[in-house]
Short mmCIF file of C-alpha atoms in Angstrom, two decimals:
data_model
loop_
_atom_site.label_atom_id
_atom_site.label_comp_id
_atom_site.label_asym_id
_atom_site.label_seq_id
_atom_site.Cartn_x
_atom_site.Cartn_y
_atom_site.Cartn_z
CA UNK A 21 13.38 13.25 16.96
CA UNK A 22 10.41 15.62 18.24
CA UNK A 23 7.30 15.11 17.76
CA UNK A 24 4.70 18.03 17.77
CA UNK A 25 0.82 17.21 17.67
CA UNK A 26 -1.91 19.39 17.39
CA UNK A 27 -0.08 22.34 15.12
CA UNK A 28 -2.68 24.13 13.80
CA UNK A 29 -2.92 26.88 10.47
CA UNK A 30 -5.22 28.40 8.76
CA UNK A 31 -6.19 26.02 5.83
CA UNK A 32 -4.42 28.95 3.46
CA UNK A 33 -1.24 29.01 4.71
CA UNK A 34 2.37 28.91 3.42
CA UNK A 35 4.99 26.47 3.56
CA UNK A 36 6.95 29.53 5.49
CA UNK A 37 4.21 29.89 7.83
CA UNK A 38 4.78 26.01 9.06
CA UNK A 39 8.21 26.76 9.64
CA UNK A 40 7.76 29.56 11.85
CA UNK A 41 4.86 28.10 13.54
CA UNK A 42 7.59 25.02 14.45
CA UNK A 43 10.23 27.46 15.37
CA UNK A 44 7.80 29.22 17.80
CA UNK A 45 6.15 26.37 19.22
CA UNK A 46 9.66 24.81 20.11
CA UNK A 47 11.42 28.33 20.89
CA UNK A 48 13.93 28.01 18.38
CA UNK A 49 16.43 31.34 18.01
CA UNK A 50 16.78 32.59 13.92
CA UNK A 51 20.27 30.52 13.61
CA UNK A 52 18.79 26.75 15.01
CA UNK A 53 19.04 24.68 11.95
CA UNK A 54 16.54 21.90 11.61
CA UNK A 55 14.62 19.66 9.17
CA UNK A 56 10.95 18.36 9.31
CA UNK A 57 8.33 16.22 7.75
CA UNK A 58 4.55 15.90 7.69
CA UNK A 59 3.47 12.98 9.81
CA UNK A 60 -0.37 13.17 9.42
CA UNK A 61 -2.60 16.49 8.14
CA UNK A 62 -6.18 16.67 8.79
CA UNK A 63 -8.85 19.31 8.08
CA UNK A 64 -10.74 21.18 11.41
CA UNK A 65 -14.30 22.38 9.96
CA UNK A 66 -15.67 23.05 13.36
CA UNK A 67 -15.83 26.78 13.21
CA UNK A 68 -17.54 27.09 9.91
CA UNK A 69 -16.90 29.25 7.60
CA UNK A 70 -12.99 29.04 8.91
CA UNK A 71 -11.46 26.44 8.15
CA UNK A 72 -7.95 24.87 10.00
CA UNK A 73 -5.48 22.21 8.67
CA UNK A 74 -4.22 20.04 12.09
CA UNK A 75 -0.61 18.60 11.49
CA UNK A 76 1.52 16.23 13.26
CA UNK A 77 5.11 16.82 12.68
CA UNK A 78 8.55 15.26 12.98
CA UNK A 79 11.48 17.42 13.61
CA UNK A 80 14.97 16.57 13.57
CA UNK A 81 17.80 19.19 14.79
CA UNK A 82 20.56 19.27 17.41
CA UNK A 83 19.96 19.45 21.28
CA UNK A 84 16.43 17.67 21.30
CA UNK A 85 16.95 17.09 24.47
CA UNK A 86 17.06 20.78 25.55
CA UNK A 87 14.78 22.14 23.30
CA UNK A 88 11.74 20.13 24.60
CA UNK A 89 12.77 21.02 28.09
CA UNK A 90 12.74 24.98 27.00
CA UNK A 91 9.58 24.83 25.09
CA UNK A 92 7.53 23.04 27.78
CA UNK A 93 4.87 22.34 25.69
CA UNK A 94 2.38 19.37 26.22
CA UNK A 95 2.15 18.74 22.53
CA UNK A 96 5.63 18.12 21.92
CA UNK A 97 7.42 15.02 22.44
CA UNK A 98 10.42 12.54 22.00
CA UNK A 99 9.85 9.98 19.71
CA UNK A 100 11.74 7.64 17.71
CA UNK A 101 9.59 6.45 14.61
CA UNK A 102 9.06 2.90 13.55
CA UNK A 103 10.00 1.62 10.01
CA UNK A 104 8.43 -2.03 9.14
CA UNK A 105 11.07 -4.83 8.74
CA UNK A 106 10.15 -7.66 6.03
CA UNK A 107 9.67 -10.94 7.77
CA UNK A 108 13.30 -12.84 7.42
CA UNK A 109 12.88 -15.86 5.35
CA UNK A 110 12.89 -19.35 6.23
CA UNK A 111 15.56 -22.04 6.59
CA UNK A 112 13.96 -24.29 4.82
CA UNK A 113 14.33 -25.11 1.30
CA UNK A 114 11.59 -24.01 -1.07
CA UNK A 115 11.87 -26.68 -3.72
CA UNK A 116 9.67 -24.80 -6.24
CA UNK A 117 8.72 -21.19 -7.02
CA UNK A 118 6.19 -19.70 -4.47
CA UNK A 119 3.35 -19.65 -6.36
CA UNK A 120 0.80 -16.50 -5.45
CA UNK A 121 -2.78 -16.57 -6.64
CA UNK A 122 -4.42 -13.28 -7.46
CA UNK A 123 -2.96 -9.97 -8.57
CA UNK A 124 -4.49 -7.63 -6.15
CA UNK A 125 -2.91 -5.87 -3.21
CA UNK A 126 -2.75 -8.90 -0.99
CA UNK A 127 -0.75 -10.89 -4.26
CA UNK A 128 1.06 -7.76 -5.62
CA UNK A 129 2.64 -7.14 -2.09
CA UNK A 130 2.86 -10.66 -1.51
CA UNK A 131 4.89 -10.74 -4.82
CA UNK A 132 7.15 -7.73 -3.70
CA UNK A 133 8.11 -8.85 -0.29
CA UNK A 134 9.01 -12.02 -1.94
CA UNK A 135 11.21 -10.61 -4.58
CA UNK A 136 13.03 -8.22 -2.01
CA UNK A 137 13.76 -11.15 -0.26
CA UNK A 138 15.33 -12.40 -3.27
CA UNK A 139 12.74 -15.10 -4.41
CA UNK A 140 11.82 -15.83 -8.09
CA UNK A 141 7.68 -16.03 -7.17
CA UNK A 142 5.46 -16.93 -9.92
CA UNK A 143 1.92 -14.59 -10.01
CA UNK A 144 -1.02 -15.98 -11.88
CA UNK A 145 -4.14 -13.69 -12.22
CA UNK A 146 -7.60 -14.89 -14.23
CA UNK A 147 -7.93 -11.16 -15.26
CA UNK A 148 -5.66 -8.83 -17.64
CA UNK A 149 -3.09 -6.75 -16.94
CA UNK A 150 -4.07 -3.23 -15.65
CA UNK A 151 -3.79 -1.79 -18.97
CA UNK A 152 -6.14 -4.11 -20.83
CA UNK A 153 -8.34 -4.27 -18.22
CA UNK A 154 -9.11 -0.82 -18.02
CA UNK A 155 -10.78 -1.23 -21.65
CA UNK A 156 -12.55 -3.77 -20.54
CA UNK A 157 -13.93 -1.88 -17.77
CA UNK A 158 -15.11 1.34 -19.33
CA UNK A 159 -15.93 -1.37 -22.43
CA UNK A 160 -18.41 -2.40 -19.82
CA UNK A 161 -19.52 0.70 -18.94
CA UNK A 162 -20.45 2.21 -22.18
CA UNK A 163 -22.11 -1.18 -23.84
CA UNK A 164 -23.44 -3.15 -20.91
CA UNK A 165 -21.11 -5.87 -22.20
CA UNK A 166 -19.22 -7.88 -19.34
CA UNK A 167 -15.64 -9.94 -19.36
CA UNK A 168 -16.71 -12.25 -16.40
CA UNK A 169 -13.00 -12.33 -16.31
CA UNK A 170 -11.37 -8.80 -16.39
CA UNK A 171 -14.30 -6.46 -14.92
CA UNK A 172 -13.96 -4.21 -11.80
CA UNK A 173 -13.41 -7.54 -9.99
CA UNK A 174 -11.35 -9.56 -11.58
CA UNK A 175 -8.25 -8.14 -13.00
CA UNK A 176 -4.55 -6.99 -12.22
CA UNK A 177 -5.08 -4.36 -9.00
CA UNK A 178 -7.90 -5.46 -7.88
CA UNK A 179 -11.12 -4.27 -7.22
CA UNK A 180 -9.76 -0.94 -5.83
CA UNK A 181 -8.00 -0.12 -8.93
CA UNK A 182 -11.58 1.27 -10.21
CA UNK A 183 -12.84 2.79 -7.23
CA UNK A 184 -10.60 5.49 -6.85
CA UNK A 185 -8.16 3.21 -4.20
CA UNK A 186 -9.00 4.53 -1.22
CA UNK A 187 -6.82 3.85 1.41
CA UNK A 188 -8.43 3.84 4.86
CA UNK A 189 -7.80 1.75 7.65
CA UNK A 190 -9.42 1.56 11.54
CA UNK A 191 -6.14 -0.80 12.16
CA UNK A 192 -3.67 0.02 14.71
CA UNK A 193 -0.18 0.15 13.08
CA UNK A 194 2.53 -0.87 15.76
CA UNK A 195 4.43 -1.99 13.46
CA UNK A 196 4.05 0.75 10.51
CA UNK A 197 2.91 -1.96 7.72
CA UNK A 198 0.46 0.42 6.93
CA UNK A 199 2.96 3.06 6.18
CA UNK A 200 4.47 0.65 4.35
CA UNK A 201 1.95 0.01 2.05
CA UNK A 202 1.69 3.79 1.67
CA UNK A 203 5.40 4.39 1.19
CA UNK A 204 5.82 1.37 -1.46
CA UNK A 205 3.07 3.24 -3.84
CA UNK A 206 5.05 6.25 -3.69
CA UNK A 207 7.84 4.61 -4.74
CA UNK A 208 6.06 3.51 -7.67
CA UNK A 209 4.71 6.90 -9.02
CA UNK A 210 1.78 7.62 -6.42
CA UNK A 211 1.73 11.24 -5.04
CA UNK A 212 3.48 11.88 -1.27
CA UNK A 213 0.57 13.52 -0.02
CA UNK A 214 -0.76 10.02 0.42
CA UNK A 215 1.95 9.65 3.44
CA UNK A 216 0.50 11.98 5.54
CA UNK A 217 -3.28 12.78 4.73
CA UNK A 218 -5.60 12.07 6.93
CA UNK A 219 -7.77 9.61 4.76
CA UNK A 220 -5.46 9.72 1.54
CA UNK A 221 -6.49 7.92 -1.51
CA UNK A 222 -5.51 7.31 -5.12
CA UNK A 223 -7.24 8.11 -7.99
CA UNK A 224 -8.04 5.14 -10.72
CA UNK A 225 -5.93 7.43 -13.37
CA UNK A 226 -2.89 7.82 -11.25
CA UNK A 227 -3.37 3.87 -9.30
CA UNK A 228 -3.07 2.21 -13.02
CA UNK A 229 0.53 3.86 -13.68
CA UNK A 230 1.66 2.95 -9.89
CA UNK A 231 0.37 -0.40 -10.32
CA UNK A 232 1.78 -1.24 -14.44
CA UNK A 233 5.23 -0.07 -12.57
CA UNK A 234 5.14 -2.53 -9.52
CA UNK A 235 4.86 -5.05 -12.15
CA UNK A 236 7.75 -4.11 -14.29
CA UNK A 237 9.74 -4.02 -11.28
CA UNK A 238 8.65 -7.89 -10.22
CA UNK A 239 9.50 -8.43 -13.70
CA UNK A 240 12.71 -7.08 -13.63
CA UNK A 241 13.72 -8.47 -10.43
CA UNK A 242 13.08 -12.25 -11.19
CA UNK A 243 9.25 -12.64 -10.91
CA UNK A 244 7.10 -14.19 -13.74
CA UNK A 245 3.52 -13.24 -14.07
CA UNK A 246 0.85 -15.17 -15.87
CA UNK A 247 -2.42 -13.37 -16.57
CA UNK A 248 -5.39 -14.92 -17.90
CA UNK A 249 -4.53 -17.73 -16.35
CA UNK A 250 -7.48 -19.06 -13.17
CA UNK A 251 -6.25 -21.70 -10.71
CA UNK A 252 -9.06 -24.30 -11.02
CA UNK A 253 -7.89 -27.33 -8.86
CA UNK A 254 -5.21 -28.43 -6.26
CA UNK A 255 -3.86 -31.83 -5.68
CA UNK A 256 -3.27 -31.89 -2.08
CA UNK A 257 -1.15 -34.27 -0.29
CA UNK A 258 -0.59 -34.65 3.29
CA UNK A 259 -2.51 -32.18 4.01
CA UNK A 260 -0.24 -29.71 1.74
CA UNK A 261 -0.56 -28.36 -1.82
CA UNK A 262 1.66 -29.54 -3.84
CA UNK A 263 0.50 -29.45 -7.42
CA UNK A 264 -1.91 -26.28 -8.95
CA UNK A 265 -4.09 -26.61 -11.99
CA UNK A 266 -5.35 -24.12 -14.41
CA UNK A 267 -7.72 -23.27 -16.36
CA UNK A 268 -5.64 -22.79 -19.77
CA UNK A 269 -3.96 -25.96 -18.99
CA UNK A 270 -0.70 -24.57 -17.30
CA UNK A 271 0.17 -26.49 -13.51
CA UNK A 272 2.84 -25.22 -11.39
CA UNK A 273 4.62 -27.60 -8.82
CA UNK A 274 4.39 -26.17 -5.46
CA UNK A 275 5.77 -26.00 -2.01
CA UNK A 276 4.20 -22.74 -0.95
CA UNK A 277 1.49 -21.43 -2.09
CA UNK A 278 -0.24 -17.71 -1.25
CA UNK A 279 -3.85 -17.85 -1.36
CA UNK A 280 -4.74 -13.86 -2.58
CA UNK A 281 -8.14 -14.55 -3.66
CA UNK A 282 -9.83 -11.37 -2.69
CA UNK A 283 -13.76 -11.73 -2.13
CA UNK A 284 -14.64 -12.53 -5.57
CA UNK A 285 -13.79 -15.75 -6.80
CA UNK A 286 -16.19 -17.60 -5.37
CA UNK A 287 -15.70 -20.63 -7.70
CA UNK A 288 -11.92 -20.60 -6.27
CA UNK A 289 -13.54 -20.83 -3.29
CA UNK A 290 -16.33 -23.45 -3.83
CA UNK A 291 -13.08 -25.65 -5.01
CA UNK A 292 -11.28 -25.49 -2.21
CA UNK A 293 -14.30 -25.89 0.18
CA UNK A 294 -14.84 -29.22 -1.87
CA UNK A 295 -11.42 -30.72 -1.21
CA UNK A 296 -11.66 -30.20 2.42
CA UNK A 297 -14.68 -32.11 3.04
#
């Protein structure tokens, strides 16, 4: 595949005007076939008032080989992109359910990995699902009236959910988690341009639908989700969890447990600072 960085356009341009920028920047004759796909696109507002959108681009077409030794261009390239891998499971037995704790992104993904690798996980989340949340939330906003337990906080999504998800990251991606991330929220309803944007994020509207259909989808594939329902102690033995207690009376049997707490639930926290001493 060829990579080309640094392809600039004005910001009004065509989708015809990319593809003859690509087929002049690799010298490509009327007849070469070829496919492409945005890779990153970035705005270039340093000549006010014009303004520039900056792409990096993946091409795929016969004779790579060649055609980046015709073009000799220093912003083209061979590449072969990176898709993540899920971590392959264990050997060893997982007597009960893994058990995640919080129904943000750490817990939803940690959820989804875990049901693609064909695990029944159980999800428990002190807040509401997205849907009843979001009541809660603009409840909160028009009255002054707080849920201390389904607020911008606390509630399935996460505290992202109401501030417009934005997806940023200053972390190196070797291994293309990141894209990922990205890639599973389009799956579930979010718009592609969040693939390739420069700092892409998703707004609260849009993020509620993506995340009400990553649930269904846990649902459907095995997963059982408890909301309402706030982990308040852990019998540890042997330096292990083994047995989680809740607040509405429910306890789960454990032999793995995923901690998604978020920064929040600072009771959670005070519990499990407690034990350890």
């Amino acid at each position: 595949m060829i990579q080309i960085t640094q392809l600039k356009l004005p910001y009004e341009h065509s989708a015809a005007d990319l593809v003859q920028k690509i087929k002049k920047i690799l010298k490509l004759n009327s007849n070469q076939r070829f496919t492409y796909y945005i890779v990153k696109k970035s705005i270039d507002a340093r000549k006010k008032p014009e303004l520039f959108l900056v792409y990096t681009i993946h091409v795929s077409c016969d004779n790579e080989g060649a055609i980046l030794k015709k073009a000799k261009n220093a912003s083209i390239s061979l590449v072969k992109p990176k898709k993540y891998q899920l971590p392959t499971p264990g050997t060893k037995e997982c007597v009960h359910q893994p058990l995640i704790i919080g129904a943000g992104p750490a817990g939803l993904f940690a959820t989804y990995v875990l049901v693609e690798a064909g695990f029944h996980p159980i999800l428990i989340e002190r807040g509401k699902p997205v849907e009843e949340r979001q009541q809660d939330v603009e409840k909160f906003w028009e009255t002054g009236v707080l849920d201390t337990n389904s607020n911008v906080q606390f509630g399935e999504g996460g505290a992202g959910t109401f501030s417009d998800g934005k997806l940023n990251t200053v972390v190196k991606d070797p291994a293309s988690r990141n894209q990922f991330v990205l890639e599973t929220f389009v799956r579930f309803g979010a718009p592609e341009n969040i693939l390739y944007e420069n700092k892409p994020h998703i707004g609260t509207d849009i993020l509620c639908a993506v995340i009400a259909n990553m649930r269904n989808y846990l649902l459907e594939k095995g997963a059982q989700i408890y909301f309402k329902t706030c982990a308040k102690d852990f019998i540890i033995q042997n330096q292990q969890i083994t047995k989680v207690i809740c607040d509405n009376g429910k306890e789960f049997d454990v032999s793995a447990v995923v901690l998604a707490l978020g920064h929040s639930a600072r009771d959670t926290f005070q519990t499990l600072h407690c034990l350890a001493l």
